[in-house]
């Protein structure tokens, strides 16, 4: 399960990067991004189910499930509040965005923050979580990040210039 967790979580970290470069010419990417999100989320749900059934000890399973659901709920609430506060902050300070290209909106810093927060959480979880099928967290993350970075359209454009 840990390789599946790592791969799906890395996919869910990388997918929002589409929104950093979104503009009218790239609108066709939205359905592709939605399909990939569904695939990676399904894998994450499978790992979640495995954790609930196999990893949590029988004696204290209700406590573990309660704690997990509380963390998920608080994370969703906190993430929504943080995203709204950040969008409001950037919307009220357009002068900070003036040096950037015209297609950059007050939502782009929020998207970047989401990606960075997800990446930090992924690194912490992969490093701390002990599950069957575990490989060294550093090895898995290096391979996943290398593959993700090399597949970015920006990297392909930079390679073509050489």
mmCIF file of N, CA, C and O in Angstrom, residues 65-156:
data_model
loop_
_atom_site.group_PDB
_atom_site.id
_atom_site.type_symbol
_atom_site.label_atom_id
_atom_site.label_comp_id
_atom_site.label_asym_id
_atom_site.label_seq_id
_atom_site.Cartn_x
_atom_site.Cartn_y
_atom_site.Cartn_z
ATOM 1 N N UNK A 65 -10.400 5.520 14.116
ATOM 2 C CA UNK A 65 -11.300 6.021 13.075
ATOM 3 C C UNK A 65 -11.814 7.411 13.423
ATOM 4 O O UNK A 65 -11.902 8.290 12.556
ATOM 5 N N UNK A 66 -12.149 7.625 14.685
ATOM 6 C CA UNK A 66 -12.618 8.944 15.121
ATOM 7 C C UNK A 66 -11.528 9.989 14.931
ATOM 8 O O UNK A 66 -11.784 11.094 14.437
ATOM 9 N N UNK A 67 -10.311 9.641 15.328
ATOM 10 C CA UNK A 67 -9.201 10.581 15.178
ATOM 11 C C UNK A 67 -8.940 10.881 13.701
ATOM 12 O O UNK A 67 -8.727 12.039 13.325
ATOM 13 N N UNK A 68 -8.952 9.849 12.863
ATOM 14 C CA UNK A 68 -8.725 10.045 11.434
ATOM 15 C C UNK A 68 -9.795 10.948 10.830
ATOM 16 O O UNK A 68 -9.492 11.888 10.090
ATOM 17 N N UNK A 69 -11.052 10.677 11.149
ATOM 18 C CA UNK A 69 -12.138 11.493 10.606
ATOM 19 C C UNK A 69 -12.072 12.930 11.124
ATOM 20 O O UNK A 69 -12.384 13.868 10.386
ATOM 21 N N UNK A 70 -11.658 13.111 12.368
ATOM 22 C CA UNK A 70 -11.502 14.471 12.904
ATOM 23 C C UNK A 70 -10.393 15.211 12.162
ATOM 24 O O UNK A 70 -10.554 16.378 11.798
ATOM 25 N N UNK A 71 -9.279 14.535 11.911
ATOM 26 C CA UNK A 71 -8.166 15.171 11.185
ATOM 27 C C UNK A 71 -8.597 15.521 9.764
ATOM 28 O O UNK A 71 -8.303 16.622 9.273
ATOM 29 N N UNK A 72 -9.303 14.605 9.105
ATOM 30 C CA UNK A 72 -9.766 14.880 7.738
ATOM 31 C C UNK A 72 -10.722 16.071 7.729
ATOM 32 O O UNK A 72 -10.603 16.976 6.900
ATOM 33 N N UNK A 73 -11.660 16.107 8.653
ATOM 34 C CA UNK A 73 -12.622 17.208 8.720
ATOM 35 C C UNK A 73 -11.960 18.544 9.036
ATOM 36 O O UNK A 73 -12.247 19.564 8.401
ATOM 37 N N UNK A 74 -11.054 18.536 10.018
ATOM 38 C CA UNK A 74 -10.354 19.771 10.373
ATOM 39 C C UNK A 74 -9.451 20.249 9.233
ATOM 40 O O UNK A 74 -9.333 21.457 8.990
ATOM 41 N N UNK A 75 -8.828 19.302 8.538
ATOM 42 C CA UNK A 75 -7.986 19.672 7.398
ATOM 43 C C UNK A 75 -8.813 20.305 6.287
ATOM 44 O O UNK A 75 -8.400 21.311 5.691
ATOM 45 N N UNK A 76 -9.963 19.718 5.996
ATOM 46 C CA UNK A 76 -10.836 20.276 4.955
ATOM 47 C C UNK A 76 -11.315 21.670 5.343
ATOM 48 O O UNK A 76 -11.308 22.594 4.522
ATOM 49 N N UNK A 77 -11.710 21.834 6.600
ATOM 50 C CA UNK A 77 -12.182 23.130 7.064
ATOM 51 C C UNK A 77 -11.039 24.156 7.050
ATOM 52 O O UNK A 77 -11.197 25.274 6.551
ATOM 53 N N UNK A 78 -9.894 23.774 7.561
ATOM 54 C CA UNK A 78 -8.752 24.684 7.599
ATOM 55 C C UNK A 78 -8.265 25.059 6.218
ATOM 56 O O UNK A 78 -7.929 26.222 5.955
ATOM 57 N N UNK A 79 -8.217 24.081 5.319
ATOM 58 C CA UNK A 79 -7.790 24.351 3.946
ATOM 59 C C UNK A 79 -8.722 25.307 3.233
ATOM 60 O O UNK A 79 -8.283 26.219 2.519
ATOM 61 N N UNK A 80 -10.019 25.126 3.430
ATOM 62 C CA UNK A 80 -11.002 26.007 2.805
ATOM 63 C C UNK A 80 -10.880 27.421 3.352
ATOM 64 O O UNK A 80 -10.881 28.399 2.594
ATOM 65 N N UNK A 81 -10.747 27.540 4.658
ATOM 66 C CA UNK A 81 -10.615 28.864 5.281
ATOM 67 C C UNK A 81 -9.322 29.546 4.837
ATOM 68 O O UNK A 81 -9.317 30.735 4.507
ATOM 69 N N UNK A 82 -8.229 28.795 4.815
ATOM 70 C CA UNK A 82 -6.941 29.361 4.395
ATOM 71 C C UNK A 82 -6.990 29.803 2.926
ATOM 72 O O UNK A 82 -6.529 30.888 2.580
ATOM 73 N N UNK A 83 -7.554 28.964 2.067
ATOM 74 C CA UNK A 83 -7.678 29.322 0.653
ATOM 75 C C UNK A 83 -8.519 30.570 0.450
ATOM 76 O O UNK A 83 -8.165 31.457 -0.337
ATOM 77 N N UNK A 84 -9.633 30.672 1.157
ATOM 78 C CA UNK A 84 -10.486 31.855 1.052
ATOM 79 C C UNK A 84 -9.785 33.110 1.547
ATOM 80 O O UNK A 84 -9.863 34.178 0.926
ATOM 81 N N UNK A 85 -9.076 32.986 2.664
ATOM 82 C CA UNK A 85 -8.339 34.138 3.210
ATOM 83 C C UNK A 85 -7.233 34.577 2.251
ATOM 84 O O UNK A 85 -7.029 35.778 2.031
ATOM 85 N N UNK A 86 -6.530 33.623 1.671
ATOM 86 C CA UNK A 86 -5.459 33.964 0.734
ATOM 87 C C UNK A 86 -6.017 34.611 -0.531
ATOM 88 O O UNK A 86 -5.448 35.578 -1.040
ATOM 89 N N UNK A 87 -7.115 34.076 -1.064
ATOM 90 C CA UNK A 87 -7.718 34.657 -2.266
ATOM 91 C C UNK A 87 -8.179 36.093 -1.988
ATOM 92 O O UNK A 87 -7.989 36.986 -2.817
ATOM 93 N N UNK A 88 -8.752 36.310 -0.808
ATOM 94 C CA UNK A 88 -9.177 37.661 -0.438
ATOM 95 C C UNK A 88 -7.980 38.593 -0.301
ATOM 96 O O UNK A 88 -8.001 39.732 -0.775
ATOM 97 N N UNK A 89 -6.916 38.104 0.320
ATOM 98 C CA UNK A 89 -5.693 38.898 0.478
ATOM 99 C C UNK A 89 -5.144 39.319 -0.876
ATOM 100 O O UNK A 89 -4.874 40.496 -1.115
ATOM 101 N N UNK A 90 -4.981 38.379 -1.792
ATOM 102 C CA UNK A 90 -4.389 38.695 -3.103
ATOM 103 C C UNK A 90 -5.323 39.537 -3.958
ATOM 104 O O UNK A 90 -4.868 40.365 -4.752
ATOM 105 N N UNK A 91 -6.641 39.327 -3.807
ATOM 106 C CA UNK A 91 -7.607 40.114 -4.571
ATOM 107 C C UNK A 91 -7.569 41.582 -4.144
ATOM 108 O O UNK A 91 -7.743 42.481 -4.979
ATOM 109 N N UNK A 92 -7.325 41.836 -2.869
ATOM 110 C CA UNK A 92 -7.318 43.210 -2.367
ATOM 111 C C UNK A 92 -5.968 43.900 -2.578
ATOM 112 O O UNK A 92 -5.823 45.073 -2.252
ATOM 113 N N UNK A 93 -4.987 43.190 -3.116
ATOM 114 C CA UNK A 93 -3.659 43.774 -3.356
ATOM 115 C C UNK A 93 -3.188 43.486 -4.789
ATOM 116 O O UNK A 93 -2.182 42.821 -5.003
ATOM 117 N N UNK A 94 -3.905 44.016 -5.779
ATOM 118 C CA UNK A 94 -3.528 43.748 -7.175
ATOM 119 C C UNK A 94 -2.161 44.316 -7.546
ATOM 120 O O UNK A 94 -1.520 43.820 -8.476
ATOM 121 N N UNK A 95 -1.696 45.311 -6.821
ATOM 122 C CA UNK A 95 -0.395 45.905 -7.141
ATOM 123 C C UNK A 95 0.733 44.887 -6.982
ATOM 124 O O UNK A 95 1.750 44.960 -7.676
ATOM 125 N N UNK A 96 0.554 43.931 -6.091
ATOM 126 C CA UNK A 96 1.575 42.898 -5.889
ATOM 127 C C UNK A 96 1.695 41.965 -7.093
ATOM 128 O O UNK A 96 2.725 41.337 -7.295
ATOM 129 N N UNK A 97 0.628 41.883 -7.889
ATOM 130 C CA UNK A 97 0.618 40.988 -9.044
ATOM 131 C C UNK A 97 0.966 41.691 -10.350
ATOM 132 O O UNK A 97 1.101 41.041 -11.382
ATOM 133 N N UNK A 98 1.110 43.008 -10.334
ATOM 134 C CA UNK A 98 1.361 43.765 -11.559
ATOM 135 C C UNK A 98 2.610 43.339 -12.324
ATOM 136 O O UNK A 98 2.593 43.326 -13.552
ATOM 137 N N UNK A 99 3.710 42.969 -11.649
ATOM 138 C CA UNK A 99 4.899 42.567 -12.420
ATOM 139 C C UNK A 99 4.732 41.238 -13.163
ATOM 140 O O UNK A 99 5.535 40.912 -14.030
ATOM 141 N N UNK A 100 3.705 40.502 -12.844
ATOM 142 C CA UNK A 100 3.496 39.188 -13.446
ATOM 143 C C UNK A 100 2.731 39.316 -14.756
ATOM 144 O O UNK A 100 2.113 40.346 -15.029
ATOM 145 N N UNK A 101 2.731 38.261 -15.593
ATOM 146 C CA UNK A 101 1.977 38.322 -16.863
ATOM 147 C C UNK A 101 0.499 38.636 -16.633
ATOM 148 O O UNK A 101 -0.048 38.384 -15.555
ATOM 149 N N UNK A 102 -0.141 39.172 -17.661
ATOM 150 C CA UNK A 102 -1.530 39.627 -17.543
ATOM 151 C C UNK A 102 -2.504 38.499 -17.203
ATOM 152 O O UNK A 102 -3.535 38.748 -16.582
ATOM 153 N N UNK A 103 -2.190 37.256 -17.589
ATOM 154 C CA UNK A 103 -3.114 36.158 -17.346
ATOM 155 C C UNK A 103 -3.061 35.661 -15.900
ATOM 156 O O UNK A 103 -3.887 34.853 -15.491
ATOM 157 N N UNK A 104 -2.127 36.136 -15.106
ATOM 158 C CA UNK A 104 -2.026 35.724 -13.699
ATOM 159 C C UNK A 104 -3.081 36.475 -12.900
ATOM 160 O O UNK A 104 -3.183 37.693 -12.960
ATOM 161 N N UNK A 105 -3.884 35.714 -12.163
ATOM 162 C CA UNK A 105 -4.925 36.323 -11.339
ATOM 163 C C UNK A 105 -4.563 36.186 -9.860
ATOM 164 O O UNK A 105 -3.540 35.600 -9.514
ATOM 165 N N UNK A 106 -5.448 36.690 -9.020
ATOM 166 C CA UNK A 106 -5.219 36.593 -7.580
ATOM 167 C C UNK A 106 -5.353 35.154 -7.068
ATOM 168 O O UNK A 106 -5.030 34.885 -5.920
ATOM 169 N N UNK A 107 -5.802 34.249 -7.920
ATOM 170 C CA UNK A 107 -5.908 32.841 -7.522
ATOM 171 C C UNK A 107 -4.591 32.083 -7.700
ATOM 172 O O UNK A 107 -4.371 31.066 -7.055
ATOM 173 N N UNK A 108 -3.714 32.541 -8.562
ATOM 174 C CA UNK A 108 -2.479 31.808 -8.825
ATOM 175 C C UNK A 108 -1.592 31.628 -7.592
ATOM 176 O O UNK A 108 -1.047 30.542 -7.390
ATOM 177 N N UNK A 109 -1.419 32.648 -6.737
ATOM 178 C CA UNK A 109 -0.652 32.397 -5.509
ATOM 179 C C UNK A 109 -1.307 31.351 -4.609
ATOM 180 O O UNK A 109 -0.626 30.591 -3.924
ATOM 181 N N UNK A 110 -2.640 31.290 -4.646
ATOM 182 C CA UNK A 110 -3.351 30.277 -3.863
ATOM 183 C C UNK A 110 -3.032 28.891 -4.418
ATOM 184 O O UNK A 110 -2.753 27.953 -3.658
ATOM 185 N N UNK A 111 -3.052 28.744 -5.739
ATOM 186 C CA UNK A 111 -2.730 27.456 -6.352
ATOM 187 C C UNK A 111 -1.312 27.022 -5.993
ATOM 188 O O UNK A 111 -1.071 25.861 -5.657
ATOM 189 N N UNK A 112 -0.384 27.953 -6.063
ATOM 190 C CA UNK A 112 1.001 27.642 -5.720
ATOM 191 C C UNK A 112 1.113 27.209 -4.259
ATOM 192 O O UNK A 112 1.801 26.231 -3.936
ATOM 193 N N UNK A 113 0.411 27.899 -3.386
ATOM 194 C CA UNK A 113 0.428 27.531 -1.959
ATOM 195 C C UNK A 113 -0.145 26.136 -1.742
ATOM 196 O O UNK A 113 0.388 25.359 -0.944
ATOM 197 N N UNK A 114 -1.224 25.818 -2.445
ATOM 198 C CA UNK A 114 -1.834 24.491 -2.321
ATOM 199 C C UNK A 114 -0.833 23.408 -2.714
ATOM 200 O O UNK A 114 -0.686 22.396 -2.029
ATOM 201 N N UNK A 115 -0.142 23.635 -3.815
ATOM 202 C CA UNK A 115 0.845 22.650 -4.281
ATOM 203 C C UNK A 115 1.951 22.483 -3.246
ATOM 204 O O UNK A 115 2.336 21.354 -2.911
ATOM 205 N N UNK A 116 2.456 23.577 -2.714
ATOM 206 C CA UNK A 116 3.540 23.496 -1.737
ATOM 207 C C UNK A 116 3.090 22.826 -0.442
ATOM 208 O O UNK A 116 3.815 21.998 0.121
ATOM 209 N N UNK A 117 1.899 23.157 0.036
ATOM 210 C CA UNK A 117 1.386 22.523 1.259
ATOM 211 C C UNK A 117 1.192 21.031 1.039
ATOM 212 O O UNK A 117 1.560 20.208 1.885
ATOM 213 N N UNK A 118 0.622 20.651 -0.090
ATOM 214 C CA UNK A 118 0.437 19.227 -0.386
ATOM 215 C C UNK A 118 1.774 18.506 -0.463
ATOM 216 O O UNK A 118 1.907 17.374 -0.014
ATOM 217 N N UNK A 119 2.770 19.145 -1.056
ATOM 218 C CA UNK A 119 4.091 18.534 -1.161
ATOM 219 C C UNK A 119 4.703 18.312 0.213
ATOM 220 O O UNK A 119 5.244 17.237 0.491
ATOM 221 N N UNK A 120 4.607 19.287 1.090
ATOM 222 C CA UNK A 120 5.142 19.133 2.450
ATOM 223 C C UNK A 120 4.433 17.999 3.179
ATOM 224 O O UNK A 120 5.072 17.151 3.811
ATOM 225 N N UNK A 121 3.110 17.965 3.090
ATOM 226 C CA UNK A 121 2.350 16.897 3.748
ATOM 227 C C UNK A 121 2.741 15.534 3.170
ATOM 228 O O UNK A 121 2.936 14.565 3.918
ATOM 229 N N UNK A 122 2.883 15.455 1.857
ATOM 230 C CA UNK A 122 3.287 14.195 1.231
ATOM 231 C C UNK A 122 4.645 13.740 1.757
ATOM 232 O O UNK A 122 4.823 12.578 2.119
ATOM 233 N N UNK A 123 5.604 14.634 1.807
ATOM 234 C CA UNK A 123 6.936 14.269 2.285
ATOM 235 C C UNK A 123 6.898 13.797 3.736
ATOM 236 O O UNK A 123 7.559 12.818 4.091
ATOM 237 N N UNK A 124 6.121 14.459 4.564
ATOM 238 C CA UNK A 124 6.013 14.068 5.973
ATOM 239 C C UNK A 124 5.342 12.705 6.099
ATOM 240 O O UNK A 124 5.818 11.822 6.820
ATOM 241 N N UNK A 125 4.240 12.505 5.383
ATOM 242 C CA UNK A 125 3.502 11.246 5.494
ATOM 243 C C UNK A 125 4.318 10.075 4.961
ATOM 244 O O UNK A 125 4.400 9.019 5.600
ATOM 245 N N UNK A 126 4.930 10.241 3.807
ATOM 246 C CA UNK A 126 5.712 9.143 3.229
ATOM 247 C C UNK A 126 6.885 8.786 4.132
ATOM 248 O O UNK A 126 7.226 7.622 4.301
ATOM 249 N N UNK A 127 7.464 9.788 4.743
ATOM 250 C CA UNK A 127 8.614 9.543 5.617
ATOM 251 C C UNK A 127 8.198 8.857 6.924
ATOM 252 O O UNK A 127 8.896 7.998 7.435
ATOM 253 N N UNK A 128 7.054 9.256 7.475
ATOM 254 C CA UNK A 128 6.651 8.760 8.793
ATOM 255 C C UNK A 128 5.854 7.463 8.748
ATOM 256 O O UNK A 128 5.921 6.678 9.690
ATOM 257 N N UNK A 129 5.098 7.241 7.706
ATOM 258 C CA UNK A 129 4.157 6.133 7.676
ATOM 259 C C UNK A 129 4.857 4.806 7.464
ATOM 260 O O UNK A 129 5.649 4.647 6.541
ATOM 261 N N UNK A 130 4.564 3.863 8.304
ATOM 262 C CA UNK A 130 5.121 2.527 8.164
ATOM 263 C C UNK A 130 4.001 1.596 7.716
ATOM 264 O O UNK A 130 3.042 1.365 8.446
ATOM 265 N N UNK A 131 4.128 1.088 6.501
ATOM 266 C CA UNK A 131 3.102 0.215 5.944
ATOM 267 C C UNK A 131 3.772 -0.931 5.218
ATOM 268 O O UNK A 131 4.936 -0.844 4.833
ATOM 269 N N UNK A 132 3.033 -2.035 4.997
ATOM 270 C CA UNK A 132 3.597 -3.141 4.219
ATOM 271 C C UNK A 132 3.978 -2.662 2.823
ATOM 272 O O UNK A 132 3.330 -1.796 2.257
ATOM 273 N N UNK A 133 5.048 -3.224 2.302
ATOM 274 C CA UNK A 133 5.505 -2.857 0.971
ATOM 275 C C UNK A 133 6.300 -1.567 0.984
ATOM 276 O O UNK A 133 6.480 -0.938 -0.042
ATOM 277 N N UNK A 134 6.759 -1.180 2.157
ATOM 278 C CA UNK A 134 7.478 0.084 2.270
ATOM 279 C C UNK A 134 8.833 0.019 1.585
ATOM 280 O O UNK A 134 9.524 -0.982 1.626
ATOM 281 N N UNK A 135 9.180 1.094 0.950
ATOM 282 C CA UNK A 135 10.521 1.300 0.423
ATOM 283 C C UNK A 135 11.032 2.555 1.112
ATOM 284 O O UNK A 135 10.264 3.282 1.734
ATOM 285 N N UNK A 136 12.293 2.824 0.991
ATOM 286 C CA UNK A 136 12.808 4.042 1.610
ATOM 287 C C UNK A 136 12.079 5.238 1.038
ATOM 288 O O UNK A 136 11.959 5.396 -0.172
ATOM 289 N N UNK A 137 11.576 6.066 1.928
ATOM 290 C CA UNK A 137 10.805 7.236 1.505
ATOM 291 C C UNK A 137 11.580 8.146 0.578
ATOM 292 O O UNK A 137 11.059 8.640 -0.407
ATOM 293 N N UNK A 138 12.857 8.345 0.873
ATOM 294 C CA UNK A 138 13.681 9.231 0.050
ATOM 295 C C UNK A 138 13.806 8.685 -1.368
ATOM 296 O O UNK A 138 13.711 9.417 -2.341
ATOM 297 N N UNK A 139 13.993 7.373 -1.502
ATOM 298 C CA UNK A 139 14.127 6.755 -2.821
ATOM 299 C C UNK A 139 12.848 6.926 -3.627
ATOM 300 O O UNK A 139 12.880 7.338 -4.787
ATOM 301 N N UNK A 140 11.717 6.617 -3.005
ATOM 302 C CA UNK A 140 10.432 6.735 -3.696
ATOM 303 C C UNK A 140 10.160 8.174 -4.104
ATOM 304 O O UNK A 140 9.739 8.452 -5.229
ATOM 305 N N UNK A 141 10.420 9.125 -3.207
ATOM 306 C CA UNK A 141 10.146 10.525 -3.505
ATOM 307 C C UNK A 141 11.059 11.054 -4.611
ATOM 308 O O UNK A 141 10.613 11.806 -5.480
ATOM 309 N N UNK A 142 12.323 10.671 -4.583
ATOM 310 C CA UNK A 142 13.241 11.121 -5.641
ATOM 311 C C UNK A 142 12.781 10.635 -7.004
ATOM 312 O O UNK A 142 12.763 11.392 -7.977
ATOM 313 N N UNK A 143 12.398 9.365 -7.074
ATOM 314 C CA UNK A 143 11.931 8.817 -8.345
ATOM 315 C C UNK A 143 10.635 9.484 -8.799
ATOM 316 O O UNK A 143 10.477 9.821 -9.967
ATOM 317 N N UNK A 144 9.690 9.676 -7.861
ATOM 318 C CA UNK A 144 8.412 10.291 -8.213
ATOM 319 C C UNK A 144 8.592 11.742 -8.652
ATOM 320 O O UNK A 144 8.036 12.173 -9.657
ATOM 321 N N UNK A 145 9.388 12.497 -7.911
ATOM 322 C CA UNK A 145 9.587 13.903 -8.261
ATOM 323 C C UNK A 145 10.358 14.051 -9.569
ATOM 324 O O UNK A 145 10.064 14.920 -10.380
ATOM 325 N N UNK A 146 11.328 13.182 -9.799
ATOM 326 C CA UNK A 146 12.081 13.227 -11.050
ATOM 327 C C UNK A 146 11.160 12.975 -12.239
ATOM 328 O O UNK A 146 11.206 13.671 -13.252
ATOM 329 N N UNK A 147 10.302 11.970 -12.106
ATOM 330 C CA UNK A 147 9.361 11.661 -13.182
ATOM 331 C C UNK A 147 8.360 12.798 -13.371
ATOM 332 O O UNK A 147 8.033 13.175 -14.501
ATOM 333 N N UNK A 148 7.888 13.385 -12.259
ATOM 334 C CA UNK A 148 6.908 14.466 -12.358
ATOM 335 C C UNK A 148 7.510 15.699 -13.012
ATOM 336 O O UNK A 148 6.913 16.305 -13.902
ATOM 337 N N UNK A 149 8.706 16.073 -12.596
ATOM 338 C CA UNK A 149 9.343 17.271 -13.144
ATOM 339 C C UNK A 149 9.668 17.090 -14.620
ATOM 340 O O UNK A 149 9.465 17.989 -15.435
ATOM 341 N N UNK A 150 10.157 15.916 -14.986
ATOM 342 C CA UNK A 150 10.528 15.699 -16.382
ATOM 343 C C UNK A 150 9.317 15.648 -17.306
ATOM 344 O O UNK A 150 9.447 15.834 -18.508
ATOM 345 N N UNK A 151 8.128 15.430 -16.754
ATOM 346 C CA UNK A 151 6.935 15.364 -17.598
ATOM 347 C C UNK A 151 6.198 16.701 -17.696
ATOM 348 O O UNK A 151 5.231 16.803 -18.433
ATOM 349 N N UNK A 152 6.655 17.718 -16.977
ATOM 350 C CA UNK A 152 5.992 19.018 -17.041
ATOM 351 C C UNK A 152 6.185 19.665 -18.409
ATOM 352 O O UNK A 152 7.267 19.605 -18.977
ATOM 353 N N UNK A 153 5.149 20.311 -18.938
ATOM 354 C CA UNK A 153 5.271 20.976 -20.241
ATOM 355 C C UNK A 153 6.377 22.029 -20.244
ATOM 356 O O UNK A 153 7.064 22.205 -21.238
ATOM 357 N N UNK A 154 6.570 22.723 -19.133
ATOM 358 C CA UNK A 154 7.604 23.746 -19.064
ATOM 359 C C UNK A 154 8.980 23.137 -19.286
ATOM 360 O O UNK A 154 9.812 23.702 -19.980
ATOM 361 N N UNK A 155 9.219 21.958 -18.712
ATOM 362 C CA UNK A 155 10.508 21.291 -18.884
ATOM 363 C C UNK A 155 10.706 20.890 -20.349
ATOM 364 O O UNK A 155 11.806 20.997 -20.874
ATOM 365 N N UNK A 156 9.652 20.432 -20.992
ATOM 366 C CA UNK A 156 9.745 20.057 -22.406
ATOM 367 C C UNK A 156 10.057 21.273 -23.271
ATOM 368 O O UNK A 156 10.831 21.186 -24.219
#
